[in-house]
Short mmCIF file of N, CA and C in Angstrom, two decimals:
data_model
loop_
_atom_site.label_atom_id
_atom_site.label_comp_id
_atom_site.label_asym_id
_atom_site.label_seq_id
_atom_site.Cartn_x
_atom_site.Cartn_y
_atom_site.Cartn_z
N UNK A 830 59.38 204.30 250.53
CA UNK A 830 60.02 205.41 250.19
C UNK A 830 60.29 206.31 251.41
N UNK A 831 61.70 206.69 251.61
CA UNK A 831 62.04 207.51 252.63
C UNK A 831 61.85 209.02 252.34
N UNK A 832 61.35 209.76 253.40
CA UNK A 832 61.05 211.20 253.25
C UNK A 832 62.02 211.98 254.03
N UNK A 833 62.20 213.26 253.66
CA UNK A 833 63.05 214.11 254.28
C UNK A 833 62.14 215.31 254.76
N UNK A 834 62.09 215.50 256.09
CA UNK A 834 61.52 216.61 256.70
C UNK A 834 62.47 217.80 256.90
N UNK A 835 61.89 218.87 257.21
CA UNK A 835 62.63 220.05 257.42
C UNK A 835 63.73 219.86 258.65
N UNK A 836 64.98 220.26 258.38
CA UNK A 836 65.96 219.99 259.22
C UNK A 836 66.27 221.23 260.19
N UNK A 837 66.35 220.97 261.55
CA UNK A 837 66.53 221.98 262.39
C UNK A 837 67.92 222.04 262.94
N UNK A 838 68.44 220.62 263.08
CA UNK A 838 69.79 220.52 263.52
C UNK A 838 70.41 219.24 262.71
N UNK A 839 71.70 219.49 262.47
CA UNK A 839 72.37 218.50 261.58
C UNK A 839 72.61 217.20 262.43
N UNK A 840 72.71 216.11 261.84
CA UNK A 840 73.03 214.87 262.41
C UNK A 840 74.28 215.12 263.34
N UNK A 841 75.32 215.78 262.62
CA UNK A 841 76.57 215.95 263.35
C UNK A 841 76.54 216.85 264.59
N UNK A 842 75.67 217.81 264.52
CA UNK A 842 75.40 218.65 265.61
C UNK A 842 74.45 217.96 266.78
N UNK A 843 73.72 217.13 266.33
CA UNK A 843 72.80 216.19 267.31
C UNK A 843 73.87 215.26 267.98
N UNK A 844 74.64 214.66 267.45
CA UNK A 844 75.52 213.72 267.91
C UNK A 844 76.52 214.48 268.86
N UNK A 845 76.99 215.70 268.53
CA UNK A 845 77.94 216.54 269.45
C UNK A 845 76.97 216.81 270.61
N UNK A 846 75.72 217.13 270.44
CA UNK A 846 74.91 217.44 271.64
C UNK A 846 74.79 216.29 272.58
N UNK A 847 74.48 215.06 271.99
CA UNK A 847 74.45 213.81 272.70
C UNK A 847 75.62 213.49 273.53
N UNK A 848 76.69 213.57 272.75
CA UNK A 848 77.97 213.15 273.36
C UNK A 848 78.40 214.15 274.35
N UNK A 849 78.01 215.42 274.27
CA UNK A 849 78.26 216.35 275.29
C UNK A 849 77.63 216.02 276.55
N UNK A 850 76.39 215.62 276.50
CA UNK A 850 75.65 215.09 277.72
C UNK A 850 76.32 213.85 278.25
N UNK A 851 76.84 212.91 277.36
CA UNK A 851 77.48 211.82 277.82
C UNK A 851 78.90 212.16 278.62
N UNK A 852 79.47 213.11 278.09
CA UNK A 852 80.69 213.59 278.71
C UNK A 852 80.37 214.19 280.14
N UNK A 853 79.34 214.84 280.20
CA UNK A 853 78.91 215.42 281.60
C UNK A 853 78.60 214.21 282.51
N UNK A 854 77.73 213.34 282.16
CA UNK A 854 77.38 212.12 282.91
C UNK A 854 78.72 211.33 283.28
N UNK A 855 79.82 211.20 282.46
CA UNK A 855 80.86 210.61 282.75
C UNK A 855 81.44 211.21 283.99
N UNK A 856 81.55 212.50 284.02
CA UNK A 856 82.12 213.41 285.00
C UNK A 856 81.27 213.21 286.31
N UNK A 857 80.09 213.10 286.18
CA UNK A 857 79.17 212.76 287.35
C UNK A 857 79.67 211.47 287.96
N UNK A 858 79.81 210.53 287.09
CA UNK A 858 80.24 209.07 287.60
C UNK A 858 81.64 209.24 288.44
N UNK A 859 82.50 209.92 287.65
CA UNK A 859 83.78 210.11 288.36
C UNK A 859 83.89 210.66 289.65
N UNK A 860 82.84 211.60 290.00
CA UNK A 860 82.85 212.27 291.31
C UNK A 860 82.31 211.32 292.52
N UNK A 861 81.53 210.36 292.33
CA UNK A 861 81.09 209.49 293.16
C UNK A 861 82.12 208.82 293.93
N UNK A 862 82.11 208.69 295.19
CA UNK A 862 82.90 207.92 295.89
C UNK A 862 82.66 206.29 295.61
N UNK A 863 83.53 205.66 295.62
CA UNK A 863 83.35 204.17 295.02
C UNK A 863 82.01 203.57 295.74
N UNK A 864 82.05 203.45 297.15
CA UNK A 864 81.04 202.81 297.84
C UNK A 864 79.56 203.35 297.60
N UNK A 865 79.55 204.80 297.62
CA UNK A 865 78.28 205.47 297.34
C UNK A 865 77.71 205.34 295.87
N UNK A 866 78.58 205.22 294.90
CA UNK A 866 78.32 204.84 293.67
C UNK A 866 77.32 203.60 293.52
N UNK A 867 77.68 202.61 294.29
CA UNK A 867 77.03 201.35 294.29
C UNK A 867 75.76 201.37 295.36
N UNK A 868 75.87 202.19 296.55
CA UNK A 868 74.99 201.91 297.49
C UNK A 868 74.15 203.25 297.89
N UNK A 869 74.64 204.31 297.70
CA UNK A 869 73.84 205.53 298.10
C UNK A 869 72.60 205.79 297.24
N UNK A 870 71.29 205.98 297.97
CA UNK A 870 70.21 206.24 297.32
C UNK A 870 69.39 207.25 298.28
N UNK A 871 68.28 207.93 297.77
CA UNK A 871 67.41 208.76 298.52
C UNK A 871 66.12 208.35 298.07
N UNK A 872 65.27 208.38 299.04
CA UNK A 872 63.75 208.23 298.62
C UNK A 872 63.39 207.07 297.76
N UNK A 873 64.15 205.93 297.95
CA UNK A 873 63.79 204.81 297.17
C UNK A 873 64.27 204.75 295.70
N UNK A 874 64.95 205.82 295.28
CA UNK A 874 65.60 205.72 294.13
C UNK A 874 66.71 204.75 293.84
N UNK A 875 67.08 204.22 292.73
CA UNK A 875 68.10 203.43 292.58
C UNK A 875 69.52 204.00 292.81
N UNK A 876 70.54 203.27 293.21
CA UNK A 876 71.93 203.86 293.32
C UNK A 876 72.32 204.32 291.86
N UNK A 877 73.26 205.20 291.90
CA UNK A 877 73.77 205.80 290.66
C UNK A 877 74.33 204.59 289.67
N UNK A 878 74.89 203.68 290.20
CA UNK A 878 75.45 202.57 289.37
C UNK A 878 74.28 201.85 288.71
N UNK A 879 73.24 201.58 289.29
CA UNK A 879 72.05 201.00 288.54
C UNK A 879 71.48 201.98 287.50
N UNK A 880 71.44 203.33 287.72
CA UNK A 880 71.07 204.21 286.63
C UNK A 880 71.97 204.14 285.53
N UNK A 881 73.26 204.00 285.79
CA UNK A 881 74.37 203.97 284.78
C UNK A 881 74.21 202.76 283.99
N UNK A 882 73.80 201.58 284.65
CA UNK A 882 73.56 200.28 283.99
C UNK A 882 72.55 200.51 282.90
N UNK A 883 71.31 201.24 283.22
CA UNK A 883 70.30 201.50 282.35
C UNK A 883 70.87 202.34 281.17
N UNK A 884 71.60 203.30 281.38
CA UNK A 884 72.10 204.22 280.40
C UNK A 884 72.99 203.46 279.43
N UNK A 885 73.78 202.58 279.96
CA UNK A 885 74.62 201.68 279.05
C UNK A 885 73.78 200.73 278.36
N UNK A 886 72.73 200.20 278.80
CA UNK A 886 71.81 199.17 278.02
C UNK A 886 70.93 199.84 277.20
N UNK A 887 70.80 201.24 277.06
CA UNK A 887 69.95 201.86 276.07
C UNK A 887 70.80 202.50 274.97
N UNK A 888 71.77 203.17 275.27
CA UNK A 888 72.44 203.87 274.16
C UNK A 888 72.90 203.02 273.02
N UNK A 889 74.00 202.22 273.22
CA UNK A 889 74.47 201.51 272.17
C UNK A 889 73.44 200.38 271.50
N UNK A 890 72.94 199.55 272.48
CA UNK A 890 72.02 198.55 271.91
C UNK A 890 70.80 199.21 271.14
N UNK A 891 70.32 200.19 271.58
CA UNK A 891 69.20 200.87 270.78
C UNK A 891 69.80 201.31 269.49
N UNK A 892 70.79 202.16 269.37
CA UNK A 892 71.30 202.77 268.30
C UNK A 892 71.82 201.64 267.32
N UNK A 893 72.26 200.53 267.82
CA UNK A 893 72.64 199.39 266.91
C UNK A 893 71.42 198.83 266.41
N UNK A 894 70.44 198.73 267.12
CA UNK A 894 69.12 198.19 266.69
C UNK A 894 68.51 199.10 265.51
N UNK A 895 68.62 200.30 265.64
CA UNK A 895 68.10 201.24 264.60
C UNK A 895 68.86 201.05 263.39
N UNK A 896 70.24 201.08 263.41
CA UNK A 896 71.02 201.00 262.26
C UNK A 896 70.90 199.59 261.65
N UNK A 897 70.75 198.50 262.48
CA UNK A 897 70.68 197.19 261.82
C UNK A 897 69.21 196.80 261.57
N UNK A 898 68.17 197.71 262.04
CA UNK A 898 66.88 197.39 261.74
C UNK A 898 66.44 196.05 262.53
N UNK A 899 66.93 195.93 263.73
CA UNK A 899 66.44 194.72 264.61
C UNK A 899 65.79 195.30 265.84
N UNK A 900 64.80 194.48 266.35
CA UNK A 900 64.07 194.88 267.50
C UNK A 900 64.24 194.01 268.57
N UNK A 901 65.59 193.84 269.16
CA UNK A 901 65.82 193.05 270.17
C UNK A 901 65.17 193.68 271.47
N UNK A 902 64.60 192.84 272.35
CA UNK A 902 63.98 193.32 273.66
C UNK A 902 65.07 194.08 274.42
N UNK A 903 64.65 195.01 275.23
CA UNK A 903 65.54 195.68 276.22
C UNK A 903 65.93 194.55 277.23
N UNK A 904 67.15 194.62 277.66
CA UNK A 904 67.67 193.51 278.68
C UNK A 904 68.65 194.22 279.67
N UNK A 905 68.44 193.76 280.77
CA UNK A 905 69.37 194.38 281.86
C UNK A 905 70.73 193.84 281.56
N UNK A 906 71.67 194.55 282.11
CA UNK A 906 73.23 194.24 281.92
C UNK A 906 73.49 192.77 282.18
N UNK A 907 74.11 192.10 281.26
CA UNK A 907 74.40 190.63 281.46
C UNK A 907 75.76 190.51 282.18
N UNK A 908 76.55 191.59 282.04
CA UNK A 908 77.90 191.69 282.74
C UNK A 908 77.58 192.50 284.15
N UNK A 909 77.98 191.87 285.11
CA UNK A 909 77.87 192.66 286.48
C UNK A 909 79.22 193.47 286.75
N UNK A 910 79.16 194.70 286.69
CA UNK A 910 80.35 195.45 287.03
C UNK A 910 80.32 195.80 288.47
N UNK A 911 81.59 195.73 289.08
CA UNK A 911 81.76 195.75 290.41
C UNK A 911 82.61 196.89 291.01
N UNK A 912 83.13 197.68 289.99
CA UNK A 912 84.02 198.73 290.19
C UNK A 912 83.57 199.94 289.42
N UNK A 913 83.71 201.15 289.99
CA UNK A 913 83.33 202.25 289.34
C UNK A 913 84.30 202.48 287.95
N UNK A 914 85.59 202.06 288.06
CA UNK A 914 86.29 202.19 287.01
C UNK A 914 85.90 201.36 285.75
N UNK A 915 85.32 200.22 286.09
CA UNK A 915 84.63 199.36 285.01
C UNK A 915 83.57 200.15 284.24
N UNK A 916 82.76 200.79 285.07
CA UNK A 916 81.81 201.69 284.44
C UNK A 916 82.42 202.76 283.55
N UNK A 917 83.28 203.50 284.07
CA UNK A 917 84.12 204.58 283.35
C UNK A 917 84.66 203.79 281.86
N UNK A 918 85.18 202.63 281.96
CA UNK A 918 85.64 201.93 280.85
C UNK A 918 84.64 201.73 279.83
N UNK A 919 83.54 201.05 280.39
CA UNK A 919 82.28 200.70 279.56
C UNK A 919 81.74 202.02 278.97
N UNK A 920 81.67 203.00 279.73
CA UNK A 920 81.18 204.29 279.23
C UNK A 920 81.92 204.88 278.10
N UNK A 921 83.42 204.65 278.06
CA UNK A 921 84.13 205.02 277.04
C UNK A 921 84.00 204.29 275.76
N UNK A 922 83.78 203.03 275.99
CA UNK A 922 83.65 201.99 274.95
C UNK A 922 82.33 202.22 274.18
N UNK A 923 81.37 202.65 274.96
CA UNK A 923 79.96 203.03 274.48
C UNK A 923 80.20 204.22 273.64
N UNK A 924 80.86 205.18 274.03
CA UNK A 924 81.11 206.45 273.38
C UNK A 924 81.53 206.14 271.98
N UNK A 925 82.58 205.38 271.79
CA UNK A 925 83.23 204.92 270.63
C UNK A 925 82.07 204.23 269.72
N UNK A 926 81.40 203.34 270.35
CA UNK A 926 80.39 202.54 269.64
C UNK A 926 79.20 203.46 269.10
N UNK A 927 78.89 204.48 269.90
CA UNK A 927 77.72 205.39 269.34
C UNK A 927 78.29 206.07 268.12
N UNK A 928 79.52 206.49 268.20
CA UNK A 928 80.06 207.31 267.16
C UNK A 928 80.07 206.39 265.87
N UNK A 929 80.50 205.13 265.98
CA UNK A 929 80.64 204.11 264.92
C UNK A 929 79.22 203.95 264.20
N UNK A 930 78.22 203.69 265.10
CA UNK A 930 76.83 203.40 264.56
C UNK A 930 76.24 204.77 263.93
N UNK A 931 76.51 205.82 264.58
CA UNK A 931 76.02 207.11 264.12
C UNK A 931 76.35 207.32 262.64
N UNK A 932 77.58 206.96 262.29
CA UNK A 932 78.15 207.11 260.94
C UNK A 932 77.32 206.38 259.90
N UNK A 933 76.66 205.36 260.39
CA UNK A 933 75.77 204.49 259.41
C UNK A 933 74.38 204.98 259.21
N UNK A 934 73.97 206.06 259.95
CA UNK A 934 72.77 206.70 259.76
C UNK A 934 72.69 207.55 258.69
N UNK A 935 71.60 207.49 257.81
CA UNK A 935 71.54 208.59 256.74
C UNK A 935 70.52 209.68 257.28
N UNK A 936 70.56 210.94 256.68
CA UNK A 936 69.63 212.03 257.16
C UNK A 936 68.18 211.51 256.98
N UNK A 937 67.91 210.62 255.93
CA UNK A 937 66.50 210.13 255.85
C UNK A 937 66.06 209.12 256.90
N UNK A 938 67.07 208.52 257.53
CA UNK A 938 66.65 207.54 258.68
C UNK A 938 65.97 208.23 259.78
N UNK A 939 66.31 209.43 260.07
CA UNK A 939 65.83 210.09 261.29
C UNK A 939 64.31 210.21 261.28
N UNK A 940 63.75 210.23 260.04
CA UNK A 940 62.18 210.28 259.94
C UNK A 940 61.66 209.03 259.85
N UNK A 941 62.27 207.87 259.83
CA UNK A 941 61.66 206.64 259.73
C UNK A 941 61.04 206.16 260.96
N UNK A 942 60.04 205.30 260.94
CA UNK A 942 59.54 204.92 262.37
C UNK A 942 60.25 203.62 262.61
N UNK A 943 60.60 203.38 263.87
CA UNK A 943 61.35 202.39 264.42
C UNK A 943 60.74 201.94 265.72
N UNK A 944 60.52 200.55 265.81
CA UNK A 944 59.97 199.91 267.02
C UNK A 944 61.17 199.57 267.99
N UNK A 945 61.59 200.57 268.72
CA UNK A 945 62.67 200.34 269.71
C UNK A 945 62.47 199.34 270.64
N UNK A 946 63.35 198.34 270.79
CA UNK A 946 63.27 197.19 271.76
C UNK A 946 61.86 196.35 271.47
N UNK A 947 61.24 196.53 270.28
CA UNK A 947 60.06 195.92 270.04
C UNK A 947 58.82 196.40 270.91
N UNK A 948 59.05 197.70 271.48
CA UNK A 948 58.10 198.14 272.40
C UNK A 948 57.66 199.72 272.09
N UNK A 949 58.50 200.37 271.56
CA UNK A 949 58.37 201.97 271.36
C UNK A 949 58.44 202.26 270.05
N UNK A 950 57.24 202.54 269.37
CA UNK A 950 57.26 202.84 267.94
C UNK A 950 57.19 204.26 267.90
N UNK A 951 58.21 204.81 267.47
CA UNK A 951 58.46 206.22 267.12
C UNK A 951 59.37 206.48 266.12
N UNK A 952 59.54 207.60 265.60
CA UNK A 952 60.51 207.97 264.64
C UNK A 952 61.90 207.81 265.23
N UNK A 953 62.96 207.61 264.45
CA UNK A 953 64.30 207.49 265.03
C UNK A 953 64.76 208.77 265.65
N UNK A 954 64.50 209.87 265.17
CA UNK A 954 64.82 211.17 265.93
C UNK A 954 64.06 211.18 267.18
N UNK A 955 62.84 210.76 267.35
CA UNK A 955 62.13 210.73 268.63
C UNK A 955 62.77 209.74 269.57
N UNK A 956 63.23 208.60 269.20
CA UNK A 956 64.03 207.75 269.87
C UNK A 956 65.32 208.25 270.54
N UNK A 957 66.03 208.83 269.58
CA UNK A 957 67.35 209.41 270.03
C UNK A 957 67.18 210.65 271.00
N UNK A 958 66.14 211.44 270.88
CA UNK A 958 65.79 212.40 271.82
C UNK A 958 65.43 211.79 273.15
N UNK A 959 64.75 210.71 273.13
CA UNK A 959 64.43 209.88 274.24
C UNK A 959 65.78 209.50 275.03
N UNK A 960 66.64 208.96 274.29
CA UNK A 960 67.97 208.57 274.92
C UNK A 960 68.62 209.78 275.66
N UNK A 961 68.70 210.88 275.04
CA UNK A 961 69.28 212.10 275.57
C UNK A 961 68.40 212.51 276.88
N UNK A 962 67.02 212.51 276.68
CA UNK A 962 66.20 212.91 277.82
C UNK A 962 66.38 212.08 279.03
N UNK A 963 66.39 210.78 278.75
CA UNK A 963 66.49 209.94 279.77
C UNK A 963 67.74 209.93 280.64
N UNK A 964 68.87 210.19 279.87
CA UNK A 964 70.17 210.36 280.40
C UNK A 964 70.10 211.76 281.43
N UNK A 965 69.66 212.80 280.87
CA UNK A 965 69.53 213.94 281.63
C UNK A 965 68.68 213.74 282.92
N UNK A 966 67.65 213.05 282.80
CA UNK A 966 66.87 212.78 283.92
C UNK A 966 67.53 211.88 285.05
N UNK A 967 68.23 210.89 284.59
CA UNK A 967 68.96 210.15 285.56
C UNK A 967 70.23 210.91 286.19
N UNK A 968 70.94 211.72 285.20
CA UNK A 968 71.96 212.63 285.63
C UNK A 968 71.45 213.56 286.70
N UNK A 969 70.27 214.05 286.59
CA UNK A 969 69.66 214.98 287.64
C UNK A 969 69.64 214.30 288.99
N UNK A 970 69.23 213.01 289.05
CA UNK A 970 69.22 212.15 290.20
C UNK A 970 70.66 212.10 290.76
N UNK A 971 71.66 211.84 289.90
CA UNK A 971 73.05 211.80 290.42
C UNK A 971 73.38 213.12 290.99
N UNK A 972 72.96 214.27 290.37
CA UNK A 972 73.22 215.53 291.10
C UNK A 972 72.66 215.59 292.49
N UNK A 973 71.42 215.15 292.72
CA UNK A 973 70.93 215.05 293.97
C UNK A 973 71.73 214.33 294.94
N UNK A 974 72.21 213.18 294.63
CA UNK A 974 72.94 212.33 295.31
C UNK A 974 74.29 213.08 295.62
N UNK A 975 74.91 213.47 294.72
CA UNK A 975 76.17 214.10 295.06
C UNK A 975 76.01 215.37 296.04
N UNK A 976 75.02 216.18 295.82
CA UNK A 976 74.76 217.28 296.75
C UNK A 976 74.57 216.87 298.06
N UNK A 977 73.75 215.62 298.26
CA UNK A 977 73.44 215.01 299.57
C UNK A 977 74.67 214.53 300.20
N UNK A 978 75.75 214.16 299.32
CA UNK A 978 76.91 213.66 299.91
C UNK A 978 77.96 214.89 299.95
N UNK A 979 77.46 216.00 299.97
CA UNK A 979 78.37 217.27 300.07
C UNK A 979 79.45 217.25 299.01
N UNK A 980 79.09 216.82 297.72
CA UNK A 980 80.01 216.92 296.73
C UNK A 980 79.42 217.83 295.65
N UNK A 981 80.16 218.82 295.23
CA UNK A 981 79.80 219.79 294.13
C UNK A 981 79.69 219.10 292.77
N UNK A 982 78.48 218.91 292.23
CA UNK A 982 78.52 218.37 290.92
C UNK A 982 79.02 219.36 289.81
N UNK A 983 79.40 218.92 288.69
CA UNK A 983 79.78 219.82 287.45
C UNK A 983 78.67 220.69 287.21
N UNK A 984 78.93 221.79 286.60
CA UNK A 984 77.94 222.82 286.12
C UNK A 984 77.20 222.07 284.86
N UNK A 985 75.90 222.01 284.96
CA UNK A 985 75.25 221.28 283.91
C UNK A 985 75.52 221.82 282.51
N UNK A 986 75.91 223.03 282.41
CA UNK A 986 76.07 223.62 280.99
C UNK A 986 77.42 223.38 280.48
N UNK A 987 78.23 222.76 281.43
CA UNK A 987 79.61 222.40 280.77
C UNK A 987 79.59 221.04 280.06
N UNK A 988 79.07 221.17 278.83
CA UNK A 988 79.03 219.86 278.15
C UNK A 988 80.10 220.07 276.98
#
């Protein structure tokens, strides 16, 4: 039996919040010079393209798994992207896919436990908050890279 806990934010507002972060991350991707997007790093951190790979391999596959109740393991990108423009295209496709799968969630689903990628057993809402937190974390790395490259990143509140 599904239960409904007290609601603090509507599913529509949570999606808007997430997509606001995704729009900001997209702008960060756009600001990187092509070569630096794939090669620049500091202190042993991965280049931003690798961080973007991770974000692309979490958002849609994870949400699809939640909606379809499948626990496919996390996998690295099977398609190797070699141009920043390809990342922006994939990012936009993922945005549309997230919206599509989001529509299939019921309010009750958010409180259900789901074993994300067969490894992380949390409620759906906790998993979604992780997707957002992970993106913010990696975007912060991108901000550091951009500043090191003397490029002004977008204001973090402009979501």
